[in-house]
mmCIF file of N, CA and C in Angstrom:
data_model
loop_
_atom_site.group_PDB
_atom_site.id
_atom_site.type_symbol
_atom_site.label_atom_id
_atom_site.label_comp_id
_atom_site.label_asym_id
_atom_site.label_seq_id
_atom_site.Cartn_x
_atom_site.Cartn_y
_atom_site.Cartn_z
ATOM 1 N N MET A 3 -19.314 -3.644 13.102
ATOM 2 C CA MET A 3 -18.645 -4.087 14.302
ATOM 3 C C MET A 3 -17.531 -3.112 14.645
ATOM 4 N N THR A 4 -17.078 -3.121 15.887
ATOM 5 C CA THR A 4 -16.004 -2.256 16.343
ATOM 6 C C THR A 4 -14.799 -3.109 16.719
ATOM 7 N N VAL A 5 -13.624 -2.673 16.281
ATOM 8 C CA VAL A 5 -12.386 -3.391 16.564
ATOM 9 C C VAL A 5 -11.479 -2.474 17.373
ATOM 10 N N ASP A 6 -10.933 -2.993 18.456
ATOM 11 C CA ASP A 6 -9.970 -2.241 19.262
ATOM 12 C C ASP A 6 -8.567 -2.523 18.744
ATOM 13 N N VAL A 7 -7.815 -1.450 18.474
ATOM 14 C CA VAL A 7 -6.430 -1.594 18.005
ATOM 15 C C VAL A 7 -5.536 -0.646 18.799
ATOM 16 N N ARG A 8 -4.235 -0.944 18.803
ATOM 17 C CA ARG A 8 -3.255 -0.071 19.441
ATOM 18 C C ARG A 8 -2.261 0.384 18.390
ATOM 19 N N ILE A 9 -2.073 1.706 18.342
ATOM 20 C CA ILE A 9 -1.107 2.311 17.422
ATOM 21 C C ILE A 9 -0.334 3.354 18.219
ATOM 22 N N LEU A 10 0.987 3.246 18.197
ATOM 23 C CA LEU A 10 1.847 4.150 18.969
ATOM 24 C C LEU A 10 1.397 4.249 20.430
ATOM 25 N N ASP A 11 1.153 3.094 21.016
ATOM 26 C CA ASP A 11 0.790 3.001 22.435
ATOM 27 C C ASP A 11 -0.524 3.688 22.789
ATOM 28 N N ARG A 12 -1.369 3.909 21.799
ATOM 29 C CA ARG A 12 -2.692 4.480 22.051
ATOM 30 C C ARG A 12 -3.745 3.534 21.510
ATOM 31 N N SER A 13 -4.854 3.454 22.212
ATOM 32 C CA SER A 13 -5.950 2.587 21.788
ATOM 33 C C SER A 13 -6.927 3.357 20.911
ATOM 34 N N TYR A 14 -7.423 2.655 19.892
ATOM 35 C CA TYR A 14 -8.424 3.233 18.993
ATOM 36 C C TYR A 14 -9.516 2.206 18.772
ATOM 37 N N LYS A 15 -10.743 2.676 18.688
ATOM 38 C CA LYS A 15 -11.873 1.832 18.321
ATOM 39 C C LYS A 15 -12.223 2.186 16.875
ATOM 40 N N LEU A 16 -12.131 1.189 16.014
ATOM 41 C CA LEU A 16 -12.389 1.411 14.592
ATOM 42 C C LEU A 16 -13.569 0.563 14.137
ATOM 43 N N ALA A 17 -14.420 1.158 13.351
ATOM 44 C CA ALA A 17 -15.560 0.440 12.797
ATOM 45 C C ALA A 17 -15.141 -0.237 11.499
ATOM 46 N N CYS A 18 -15.590 -1.461 11.335
ATOM 47 C CA CYS A 18 -15.343 -2.162 10.069
ATOM 48 C C CYS A 18 -16.342 -3.301 9.925
ATOM 49 N N GLU A 19 -16.460 -3.759 8.711
ATOM 50 C CA GLU A 19 -17.304 -4.920 8.442
ATOM 51 C C GLU A 19 -16.576 -6.169 8.950
ATOM 52 N N PRO A 20 -17.313 -7.166 9.412
ATOM 53 C CA PRO A 20 -16.657 -8.393 9.887
ATOM 54 C C PRO A 20 -15.730 -9.008 8.840
ATOM 55 N N SER A 21 -16.102 -8.917 7.589
ATOM 56 C CA SER A 21 -15.282 -9.488 6.516
ATOM 57 C C SER A 21 -13.988 -8.709 6.294
ATOM 58 N N GLU A 22 -13.900 -7.495 6.840
ATOM 59 C CA GLU A 22 -12.725 -6.647 6.655
ATOM 60 C C GLU A 22 -11.792 -6.642 7.871
ATOM 61 N N GLU A 23 -12.178 -7.326 8.940
ATOM 62 C CA GLU A 23 -11.402 -7.255 10.182
ATOM 63 C C GLU A 23 -9.978 -7.775 10.003
ATOM 64 N N GLU A 24 -9.814 -8.903 9.330
ATOM 65 C CA GLU A 24 -8.471 -9.458 9.145
ATOM 66 C C GLU A 24 -7.574 -8.486 8.366
ATOM 67 N N GLN A 25 -8.114 -7.888 7.317
ATOM 68 C CA GLN A 25 -7.350 -6.917 6.525
ATOM 69 C C GLN A 25 -7.010 -5.681 7.359
ATOM 70 N N LEU A 26 -7.948 -5.231 8.179
ATOM 71 C CA LEU A 26 -7.707 -4.093 9.066
ATOM 72 C C LEU A 26 -6.583 -4.423 10.052
ATOM 73 N N GLN A 27 -6.618 -5.603 10.630
ATOM 74 C CA GLN A 27 -5.579 -6.003 11.581
ATOM 75 C C GLN A 27 -4.212 -6.063 10.899
ATOM 76 N N LYS A 28 -4.171 -6.525 9.667
ATOM 77 C CA LYS A 28 -2.910 -6.550 8.912
ATOM 78 C C LYS A 28 -2.412 -5.127 8.655
ATOM 79 N N ALA A 29 -3.332 -4.228 8.320
ATOM 80 C CA ALA A 29 -2.962 -2.828 8.081
ATOM 81 C C ALA A 29 -2.420 -2.191 9.363
ATOM 82 N N VAL A 30 -3.070 -2.457 10.471
ATOM 83 C CA VAL A 30 -2.609 -1.930 11.758
ATOM 84 C C VAL A 30 -1.226 -2.471 12.081
ATOM 85 N N SER A 31 -1.024 -3.752 11.855
ATOM 86 C CA SER A 31 0.277 -4.370 12.120
ATOM 87 C C SER A 31 1.371 -3.749 11.255
ATOM 88 N N LEU A 32 1.082 -3.555 9.974
ATOM 89 C CA LEU A 32 2.051 -2.929 9.071
ATOM 90 C C LEU A 32 2.346 -1.498 9.512
ATOM 91 N N LEU A 33 1.309 -0.750 9.823
ATOM 92 C CA LEU A 33 1.486 0.631 10.256
ATOM 93 C C LEU A 33 2.305 0.695 11.543
ATOM 94 N N GLU A 34 1.974 -0.133 12.496
ATOM 95 C CA GLU A 34 2.703 -0.142 13.771
ATOM 96 C C GLU A 34 4.177 -0.481 13.547
ATOM 97 N N GLN A 35 4.456 -1.444 12.665
ATOM 98 C CA GLN A 35 5.849 -1.806 12.370
ATOM 99 C C GLN A 35 6.596 -0.635 11.746
ATOM 100 N N LYS A 36 5.955 0.047 10.786
ATOM 101 C CA LYS A 36 6.578 1.206 10.135
ATOM 102 C C LYS A 36 6.815 2.334 11.143
ATOM 103 N N LEU A 37 5.842 2.556 12.020
ATOM 104 C CA LEU A 37 5.992 3.594 13.037
ATOM 105 C C LEU A 37 7.137 3.268 13.991
ATOM 106 N N GLN A 38 7.223 2.019 14.410
ATOM 107 C CA GLN A 38 8.299 1.622 15.322
ATOM 108 C C GLN A 38 9.667 1.723 14.639
ATOM 109 N N ASP A 39 9.732 1.355 13.361
ATOM 110 C CA ASP A 39 10.984 1.493 12.611
ATOM 111 C C ASP A 39 11.419 2.959 12.562
ATOM 112 N N MET A 40 10.465 3.836 12.275
ATOM 113 C CA MET A 40 10.762 5.268 12.208
ATOM 114 C C MET A 40 11.188 5.783 13.582
ATOM 115 N N ARG A 41 10.498 5.335 14.603
ATOM 116 C CA ARG A 41 10.818 5.768 15.971
ATOM 117 C C ARG A 41 12.233 5.313 16.358
ATOM 118 N N ARG A 42 12.607 4.084 15.966
ATOM 119 C CA ARG A 42 13.963 3.594 16.264
ATOM 120 C C ARG A 42 15.023 4.398 15.522
ATOM 121 N N SER A 43 14.718 4.789 14.295
ATOM 122 C CA SER A 43 15.706 5.534 13.517
ATOM 123 C C SER A 43 15.821 6.990 13.972
ATOM 124 N N MET A 44 14.778 7.513 14.617
ATOM 125 C CA MET A 44 14.794 8.897 15.130
ATOM 126 C C MET A 44 14.180 8.910 16.529
ATOM 127 N N PRO A 45 14.900 8.395 17.519
ATOM 128 C CA PRO A 45 14.307 8.196 18.847
ATOM 129 C C PRO A 45 13.895 9.478 19.571
ATOM 130 N N ARG A 46 14.452 10.600 19.209
ATOM 131 C CA ARG A 46 14.121 11.845 19.915
ATOM 132 C C ARG A 46 12.942 12.587 19.292
ATOM 133 N N LEU A 47 12.453 12.073 18.184
ATOM 134 C CA LEU A 47 11.356 12.736 17.482
ATOM 135 C C LEU A 47 10.042 12.492 18.225
ATOM 136 N N GLU A 48 9.225 13.524 18.340
ATOM 137 C CA GLU A 48 7.932 13.374 19.009
ATOM 138 C C GLU A 48 6.998 12.510 18.166
ATOM 139 N N SER A 49 6.037 11.900 18.817
ATOM 140 C CA SER A 49 5.137 10.931 18.175
ATOM 141 C C SER A 49 4.407 11.500 16.968
ATOM 142 N N GLU A 50 3.954 12.748 17.068
ATOM 143 C CA GLU A 50 3.226 13.342 15.942
ATOM 144 C C GLU A 50 4.103 13.414 14.695
ATOM 145 N N ARG A 51 5.348 13.804 14.863
ATOM 146 C CA ARG A 51 6.262 13.882 13.714
ATOM 147 C C ARG A 51 6.598 12.493 13.177
ATOM 148 N N VAL A 52 6.739 11.527 14.074
ATOM 149 C CA VAL A 52 6.962 10.145 13.647
ATOM 150 C C VAL A 52 5.795 9.693 12.773
ATOM 151 N N ALA A 53 4.578 10.004 13.212
ATOM 152 C CA ALA A 53 3.383 9.612 12.460
ATOM 153 C C ALA A 53 3.348 10.282 11.090
ATOM 154 N N VAL A 54 3.676 11.573 11.030
ATOM 155 C CA VAL A 54 3.654 12.298 9.758
ATOM 156 C C VAL A 54 4.713 11.752 8.804
ATOM 157 N N LEU A 55 5.924 11.533 9.298
ATOM 158 C CA LEU A 55 6.985 11.003 8.435
ATOM 159 C C LEU A 55 6.667 9.590 7.957
ATOM 160 N N THR A 56 6.051 8.794 8.818
ATOM 161 C CA THR A 56 5.651 7.444 8.431
ATOM 162 C C THR A 56 4.549 7.499 7.374
ATOM 163 N N ALA A 57 3.581 8.390 7.555
ATOM 164 C CA ALA A 57 2.510 8.547 6.564
ATOM 165 C C ALA A 57 3.089 8.981 5.220
ATOM 166 N N LEU A 58 4.051 9.893 5.243
ATOM 167 C CA LEU A 58 4.689 10.334 4.007
ATOM 168 C C LEU A 58 5.429 9.183 3.329
ATOM 169 N N SER A 59 6.130 8.389 4.101
ATOM 170 C CA SER A 59 6.842 7.235 3.551
ATOM 171 C C SER A 59 5.874 6.237 2.916
ATOM 172 N N LEU A 60 4.763 5.970 3.602
ATOM 173 C CA LEU A 60 3.764 5.051 3.055
ATOM 174 C C LEU A 60 3.113 5.617 1.792
ATOM 175 N N ALA A 61 2.876 6.928 1.766
ATOM 176 C CA ALA A 61 2.297 7.557 0.578
ATOM 177 C C ALA A 61 3.248 7.423 -0.609
ATOM 178 N N GLN A 62 4.545 7.580 -0.369
ATOM 179 C CA GLN A 62 5.523 7.417 -1.442
ATOM 180 C C GLN A 62 5.521 5.979 -1.960
ATOM 181 N N GLU A 63 5.397 5.011 -1.046
ATOM 182 C CA GLU A 63 5.322 3.611 -1.465
ATOM 183 C C GLU A 63 4.093 3.367 -2.333
ATOM 184 N N VAL A 64 2.956 3.929 -1.937
ATOM 185 C CA VAL A 64 1.716 3.771 -2.707
ATOM 186 C C VAL A 64 1.877 4.370 -4.104
ATOM 187 N N LEU A 65 2.440 5.568 -4.180
ATOM 188 C CA LEU A 65 2.638 6.209 -5.484
ATOM 189 C C LEU A 65 3.571 5.386 -6.368
ATOM 190 N N SER A 66 4.617 4.845 -5.793
ATOM 191 C CA SER A 66 5.550 4.028 -6.551
ATOM 192 C C SER A 66 4.880 2.751 -7.062
ATOM 193 N N LEU A 67 4.098 2.099 -6.204
ATOM 194 C CA LEU A 67 3.383 0.893 -6.615
ATOM 195 C C LEU A 67 2.350 1.195 -7.693
ATOM 196 N N ASN A 68 1.643 2.328 -7.568
ATOM 197 C CA ASN A 68 0.670 2.719 -8.591
ATOM 198 C C ASN A 68 1.350 2.960 -9.931
ATOM 199 N N LYS A 69 2.525 3.600 -9.910
ATOM 200 C CA LYS A 69 3.269 3.839 -11.141
ATOM 201 C C LYS A 69 3.668 2.512 -11.781
ATOM 202 N N ASP A 70 4.174 1.588 -10.964
ATOM 203 C CA ASP A 70 4.556 0.268 -11.470
ATOM 204 C C ASP A 70 3.360 -0.462 -12.071
ATOM 205 N N LEU A 71 2.211 -0.371 -11.406
ATOM 206 C CA LEU A 71 0.999 -1.027 -11.893
ATOM 207 C C LEU A 71 0.549 -0.430 -13.223
ATOM 208 N N GLN A 72 0.619 0.895 -13.346
ATOM 209 C CA GLN A 72 0.243 1.543 -14.603
ATOM 210 C C GLN A 72 1.166 1.118 -15.734
ATOM 211 N N GLU A 73 2.463 1.019 -15.449
ATOM 212 C CA GLU A 73 3.418 0.580 -16.472
ATOM 213 C C GLU A 73 3.147 -0.862 -16.878
ATOM 214 N N GLN A 74 2.814 -1.705 -15.894
ATOM 215 C CA GLN A 74 2.512 -3.098 -16.193
ATOM 216 C C GLN A 74 1.255 -3.203 -17.047
ATOM 217 N N THR A 75 0.238 -2.429 -16.713
ATOM 218 C CA THR A 75 -1.011 -2.430 -17.474
ATOM 219 C C THR A 75 -0.757 -1.968 -18.910
ATOM 220 N N HIS A 76 0.063 -0.949 -19.076
ATOM 221 C CA HIS A 76 0.412 -0.462 -20.406
ATOM 222 C C HIS A 76 1.119 -1.555 -21.207
ATOM 223 N N CYS A 77 2.058 -2.251 -20.591
ATOM 224 C CA CYS A 77 2.779 -3.333 -21.266
ATOM 225 C C CYS A 77 1.835 -4.465 -21.663
ATOM 226 N N GLN A 78 0.890 -4.783 -20.789
ATOM 227 C CA GLN A 78 -0.077 -5.836 -21.109
ATOM 228 C C GLN A 78 -0.912 -5.456 -22.319
ATOM 229 N N ARG A 79 -1.323 -4.182 -22.401
ATOM 230 C CA ARG A 79 -2.094 -3.725 -23.563
ATOM 231 C C ARG A 79 -1.276 -3.831 -24.840
ATOM 232 N N LEU A 80 0.004 -3.451 -24.762
ATOM 233 C CA LEU A 80 0.874 -3.549 -25.933
ATOM 234 C C LEU A 80 1.042 -4.996 -26.386
ATOM 235 N N ILE A 81 1.220 -5.900 -25.441
ATOM 236 C CA ILE A 81 1.384 -7.321 -25.776
ATOM 237 C C ILE A 81 0.118 -7.863 -26.416
ATOM 238 N N LYS A 82 -1.049 -7.503 -25.858
ATOM 239 C CA LYS A 82 -2.321 -7.950 -26.449
ATOM 240 C C LYS A 82 -2.463 -7.432 -27.879
ATOM 241 N N GLN A 83 -2.092 -6.184 -28.105
ATOM 242 C CA GLN A 83 -2.168 -5.618 -29.444
ATOM 243 C C GLN A 83 -1.225 -6.342 -30.387
ATOM 244 N N MET A 84 -0.030 -6.659 -29.927
ATOM 245 C CA MET A 84 0.931 -7.382 -30.766
ATOM 246 C C MET A 84 0.412 -8.772 -31.114
ATOM 247 N N ILE A 85 -0.219 -9.439 -30.149
ATOM 248 C CA ILE A 85 -0.796 -10.765 -30.405
ATOM 249 C C ILE A 85 -1.924 -10.655 -31.419
ATOM 250 N N ASN A 86 -2.791 -9.655 -31.255
ATOM 251 C CA ASN A 86 -3.887 -9.452 -32.215
ATOM 252 C C ASN A 86 -3.346 -9.183 -33.606
ATOM 253 N N ASP A 87 -2.319 -8.333 -33.704
ATOM 254 C CA ASP A 87 -1.723 -8.035 -35.006
ATOM 255 C C ASP A 87 -1.117 -9.283 -35.634
ATOM 256 N N ALA A 88 -0.445 -10.107 -34.821
ATOM 257 C CA ALA A 88 0.166 -11.336 -35.331
ATOM 258 C C ALA A 88 -0.906 -12.309 -35.810
ATOM 259 N N GLU A 89 -1.990 -12.415 -35.041
ATOM 260 C CA GLU A 89 -3.089 -13.309 -35.442
ATOM 261 C C GLU A 89 -3.729 -12.848 -36.747
ATOM 262 N N LYS A 90 -3.903 -11.542 -36.917
ATOM 263 C CA LYS A 90 -4.471 -11.011 -38.168
ATOM 264 C C LYS A 90 -3.534 -11.304 -39.344
ATOM 265 N N SER A 91 -2.247 -11.140 -39.126
ATOM 266 C CA SER A 91 -1.266 -11.410 -40.197
ATOM 267 C C SER A 91 -1.289 -12.874 -40.580
ATOM 268 N N LEU A 92 -1.359 -13.771 -39.584
ATOM 269 C CA LEU A 92 -1.419 -15.204 -39.859
ATOM 270 C C LEU A 92 -2.698 -15.578 -40.585
ATOM 271 N N ALA A 93 -3.805 -14.934 -40.229
ATOM 272 C CA ALA A 93 -5.087 -15.229 -40.874
ATOM 273 C C ALA A 93 -5.042 -14.807 -42.347
ATOM 274 N N GLN A 94 -4.361 -13.697 -42.619
ATOM 275 C CA GLN A 94 -4.256 -13.237 -43.998
ATOM 276 C C GLN A 94 -3.386 -14.173 -44.824
ATOM 277 N N LEU A 95 -2.389 -14.767 -44.206
ATOM 278 C CA LEU A 95 -1.509 -15.699 -44.915
ATOM 279 C C LEU A 95 -2.210 -17.030 -45.190
ATOM 280 N N GLY A 96 -3.092 -17.417 -44.309
ATOM 281 C CA GLY A 96 -3.719 -18.732 -44.412
ATOM 282 C C GLY A 96 -4.959 -18.692 -45.162
#
Protein backbone atom coordinates (compact mmCIF):
# COMPACT_ATOMS: atom_id res chain seq x y z
CA MET A 1 0.00 0.00 0.00
CA THR A 2 1.05 3.64 -0.42
CA VAL A 3 0.84 6.20 2.37
CA ASP A 4 0.94 9.96 1.81
CA VAL A 5 2.95 11.87 4.42
CA ARG A 6 4.19 15.44 4.84
CA ILE A 7 7.70 16.20 6.06
CA LEU A 8 9.08 19.74 6.10
CA ASP A 9 6.08 20.98 4.12
CA ARG A 10 6.69 18.48 1.32
CA SER A 11 4.51 15.53 0.40
CA TYR A 12 5.93 12.04 0.02
CA LYS A 13 4.33 8.79 -1.06
CA LEU A 14 5.81 5.90 0.90
CA ALA A 15 5.22 2.22 0.38
CA CYS A 16 4.56 0.07 3.42
CA GLU A 17 2.69 -2.99 4.54
CA PRO A 18 -0.76 -2.29 6.01
CA SER A 19 0.43 -3.69 9.34
CA GLU A 20 3.28 -1.14 9.38
CA GLU A 21 1.24 1.99 8.60
CA GLU A 22 0.66 3.02 12.22
CA GLN A 23 4.38 2.66 13.03
CA LEU A 24 5.28 4.63 9.89
CA GLN A 25 2.89 7.43 10.88
CA LYS A 26 4.46 7.54 14.35
CA ALA A 27 7.94 7.73 12.79
CA VAL A 28 6.83 10.55 10.50
CA SER A 29 5.32 12.40 13.44
CA LEU A 30 8.50 12.02 15.50
CA LEU A 31 10.67 13.11 12.58
CA GLU A 32 8.48 16.12 11.82
CA GLN A 33 8.58 17.18 15.49
CA LYS A 34 12.39 16.88 15.59
CA LEU A 35 12.70 18.82 12.33
CA GLN A 36 10.42 21.59 13.59
CA ASP A 37 12.36 21.78 16.88
CA MET A 38 15.61 22.13 14.94
CA ARG A 39 14.07 24.71 12.63
CA ARG A 40 12.86 26.76 15.64
CA SER A 41 16.30 26.66 17.23
CA MET A 42 18.00 27.72 13.96
CA PRO A 43 15.37 29.63 11.97
CA ARG A 44 17.76 30.94 9.31
CA LEU A 45 19.12 27.51 8.41
CA GLU A 46 18.04 26.12 5.04
CA SER A 47 15.82 23.03 5.02
CA GLU A 48 18.52 20.68 3.75
CA ARG A 49 20.84 21.57 6.63
CA VAL A 50 17.97 21.27 9.11
CA ALA A 51 17.32 17.77 7.77
CA VAL A 52 21.00 16.77 8.00
CA LEU A 53 21.41 18.09 11.55
CA THR A 54 18.18 16.38 12.60
CA ALA A 55 19.33 13.09 11.04
CA LEU A 56 22.64 13.40 12.89
CA SER A 57 20.84 14.05 16.18
CA LEU A 58 18.59 11.02 15.65
CA ALA A 59 21.60 8.85 14.75
CA GLN A 60 23.29 9.88 18.00
CA GLU A 61 20.14 8.94 19.92
CA VAL A 62 20.08 5.52 18.22
CA LEU A 63 23.75 4.90 19.04
CA SER A 64 23.19 5.89 22.66
CA LEU A 65 20.15 3.62 22.98
CA ASN A 66 22.05 0.72 21.37
CA LYS A 67 24.91 1.21 23.84
CA ASP A 68 22.45 1.20 26.76
CA LEU A 69 20.78 -1.94 25.41
CA GLN A 70 24.13 -3.73 25.05
CA GLU A 71 25.06 -2.81 28.63
CA GLN A 72 21.69 -4.05 29.86
CA THR A 73 22.09 -7.32 27.96
CA HIS A 74 25.56 -7.78 29.44
CA CYS A 75 24.21 -7.19 32.97
CA GLN A 76 21.41 -9.69 32.39
CA ARG A 77 23.96 -12.33 31.33
CA LEU A 78 26.03 -11.65 34.45
CA ILE A 79 22.98 -11.95 36.70
CA LYS A 80 21.95 -15.23 35.05
CA GLN A 81 25.46 -16.59 35.55
CA MET A 82 25.43 -15.53 39.21
CA ILE A 83 22.07 -17.26 39.71
CA ASN A 84 23.37 -20.43 38.04
CA ASP A 85 26.49 -20.36 40.21
CA ALA A 86 24.40 -19.86 43.36
CA GLU A 87 22.08 -22.73 42.40
CA LYS A 88 25.07 -25.04 41.79
CA SER A 89 26.55 -24.08 45.18
CA LEU A 90 23.23 -24.75 46.92
CA ALA A 91 22.88 -28.11 45.15
CA GLN A 92 26.34 -29.11 46.35
CA LEU A 93 25.44 -28.20 49.93
CA GLY A 94 22.18 -30.12 49.86
